[in-house]
C-alpha cells in the first residue's frame, strides 16, 4: 500500500470512528440494520422522537463517513447501511482479538 493509500485509509478510520463516537448515531445505525438495512429518514426520525434537524444532522454525519448512503424516491430519502465500510471497524478491532498473532 502506497503512502497515498495509507493516508486515505487513516482518513476513513478517522471519519468512521468519529461518526460512531456519538451514541445517537450508533443507535441510528443499529436501528437501520435491524430494520432490514434500509429505512426512510421519516421512519428514523419517528423512532427517535428527535427534532428533524437533529435527525438530519446525524444521518449526514453517518453518510459522510460512508456508513450509510441514501437514495431518493420521490420526496423520500431511503437510507441504507454500507456493510463494506463497517468492515473497516471490524478489521481494526480484529487486531485486539485473542486469536491475533501480534
Short mmCIF file of C-alpha atoms in Angstrom, two decimals:
data_model
loop_
_atom_site.label_atom_id
_atom_site.label_comp_id
_atom_site.label_asym_id
_atom_site.label_seq_id
_atom_site.Cartn_x
_atom_site.Cartn_y
_atom_site.Cartn_z
CA UNK A 1 0.00 0.00 0.00
CA UNK A 2 1.47 3.36 -1.02
CA UNK A 3 1.65 6.46 1.10
CA UNK A 4 -1.38 7.96 -0.59
CA UNK A 5 -3.48 4.82 0.03
CA UNK A 6 -2.32 4.74 3.64
CA UNK A 7 -3.44 8.34 4.14
CA UNK A 8 -6.84 7.59 2.65
CA UNK A 9 -7.31 4.63 4.99
CA UNK A 10 -6.34 6.74 8.03
CA UNK A 11 -8.86 9.39 6.95
CA UNK A 12 -11.51 6.68 6.54
CA UNK A 13 -10.85 5.35 10.03
CA UNK A 14 -10.98 8.89 11.41
CA UNK A 15 -14.36 9.66 9.84
CA UNK A 16 -15.88 6.27 10.70
CA UNK A 17 -14.79 6.29 14.34
CA UNK A 18 -15.78 9.96 14.73
CA UNK A 19 -19.26 9.15 13.39
CA UNK A 20 -19.54 6.16 15.73
CA UNK A 21 -18.38 8.19 18.74
CA UNK A 22 -21.88 9.62 19.27
CA UNK A 23 -24.37 7.30 20.99
CA UNK A 24 -27.34 8.58 18.97
CA UNK A 25 -25.58 7.80 15.69
CA UNK A 26 -24.72 4.30 16.88
CA UNK A 27 -28.41 3.80 17.75
CA UNK A 28 -29.48 5.10 14.33
CA UNK A 29 -27.10 2.69 12.62
CA UNK A 30 -28.33 -0.27 14.70
CA UNK A 31 -31.95 0.68 14.09
CA UNK A 32 -31.46 0.80 10.32
CA UNK A 33 -29.58 -2.50 10.46
CA UNK A 34 -32.28 -4.28 12.48
CA UNK A 35 -34.98 -2.93 10.15
CA UNK A 36 -33.58 -4.82 7.18
CA UNK A 37 -30.71 -2.45 6.39
CA UNK A 38 -32.79 0.41 5.00
CA UNK A 39 -35.24 2.99 6.31
CA UNK A 40 -36.63 6.33 5.27
CA UNK A 41 -35.48 9.46 7.06
CA UNK A 42 -39.02 9.89 8.40
CA UNK A 43 -39.01 6.39 9.89
CA UNK A 44 -35.69 7.07 11.62
CA UNK A 45 -36.94 10.40 12.96
CA UNK A 46 -40.19 8.84 14.24
CA UNK A 47 -38.36 6.15 16.19
CA UNK A 48 -36.02 8.56 17.94
CA UNK A 49 -38.53 11.34 18.54
CA UNK A 50 -35.86 13.92 17.88
CA UNK A 51 -36.23 17.24 16.17
CA UNK A 52 -35.99 16.86 12.40
CA UNK A 53 -32.78 18.95 12.15
CA UNK A 54 -31.08 16.72 14.75
CA UNK A 55 -32.03 13.55 12.89
CA UNK A 56 -30.88 15.03 9.59
CA UNK A 57 -27.55 16.07 11.10
CA UNK A 58 -26.89 12.56 12.45
CA UNK A 59 -27.82 10.98 9.11
CA UNK A 60 -25.49 13.39 7.27
CA UNK A 61 -22.56 12.54 9.58
CA UNK A 62 -23.14 8.81 9.08
CA UNK A 63 -23.37 9.33 5.33
CA UNK A 64 -20.23 11.49 5.19
CA UNK A 65 -18.37 8.68 6.98
CA UNK A 66 -19.59 6.23 4.34
CA UNK A 67 -21.59 4.16 6.85
CA UNK A 68 -24.89 4.78 5.06
CA UNK A 69 -25.99 6.03 1.65
CA UNK A 70 -29.30 7.43 0.55
CA UNK A 71 -31.47 7.11 -2.50
CA UNK A 72 -34.28 9.49 -3.35
CA UNK A 73 -37.65 8.02 -4.24
CA UNK A 74 -39.97 10.89 -4.95
CA UNK A 75 -39.86 13.10 -1.86
CA UNK A 76 -38.49 10.32 0.37
CA UNK A 77 -34.88 9.57 1.14
CA UNK A 78 -34.16 5.94 1.83
CA UNK A 79 -31.01 5.33 3.87
CA UNK A 80 -29.09 2.08 3.52
CA UNK A 81 -26.30 0.55 5.61
CA UNK A 82 -22.94 0.25 3.84
CA UNK A 83 -21.58 -3.02 5.18
CA UNK A 84 -18.27 -2.69 3.34
CA UNK A 85 -17.43 0.47 5.26
CA UNK A 86 -18.34 -1.19 8.55
CA UNK A 87 -15.74 -3.84 7.73
CA UNK A 88 -13.09 -1.19 8.46
CA UNK A 89 -14.19 -1.18 12.09
CA UNK A 90 -14.27 -4.96 12.32
CA UNK A 91 -10.84 -5.28 10.69
CA UNK A 92 -9.31 -2.68 13.00
CA UNK A 93 -10.80 -4.29 16.10
CA UNK A 94 -9.59 -7.71 14.99
CA UNK A 95 -6.07 -6.59 15.89
CA UNK A 96 -7.10 -6.93 19.53
CA UNK A 97 -8.76 -10.34 19.36
CA UNK A 98 -7.33 -13.26 21.32
CA UNK A 99 -6.67 -15.12 18.08
CA UNK A 100 -4.48 -12.33 16.74
CA UNK A 101 -0.86 -13.35 16.22
CA UNK A 102 0.64 -10.00 17.34
#
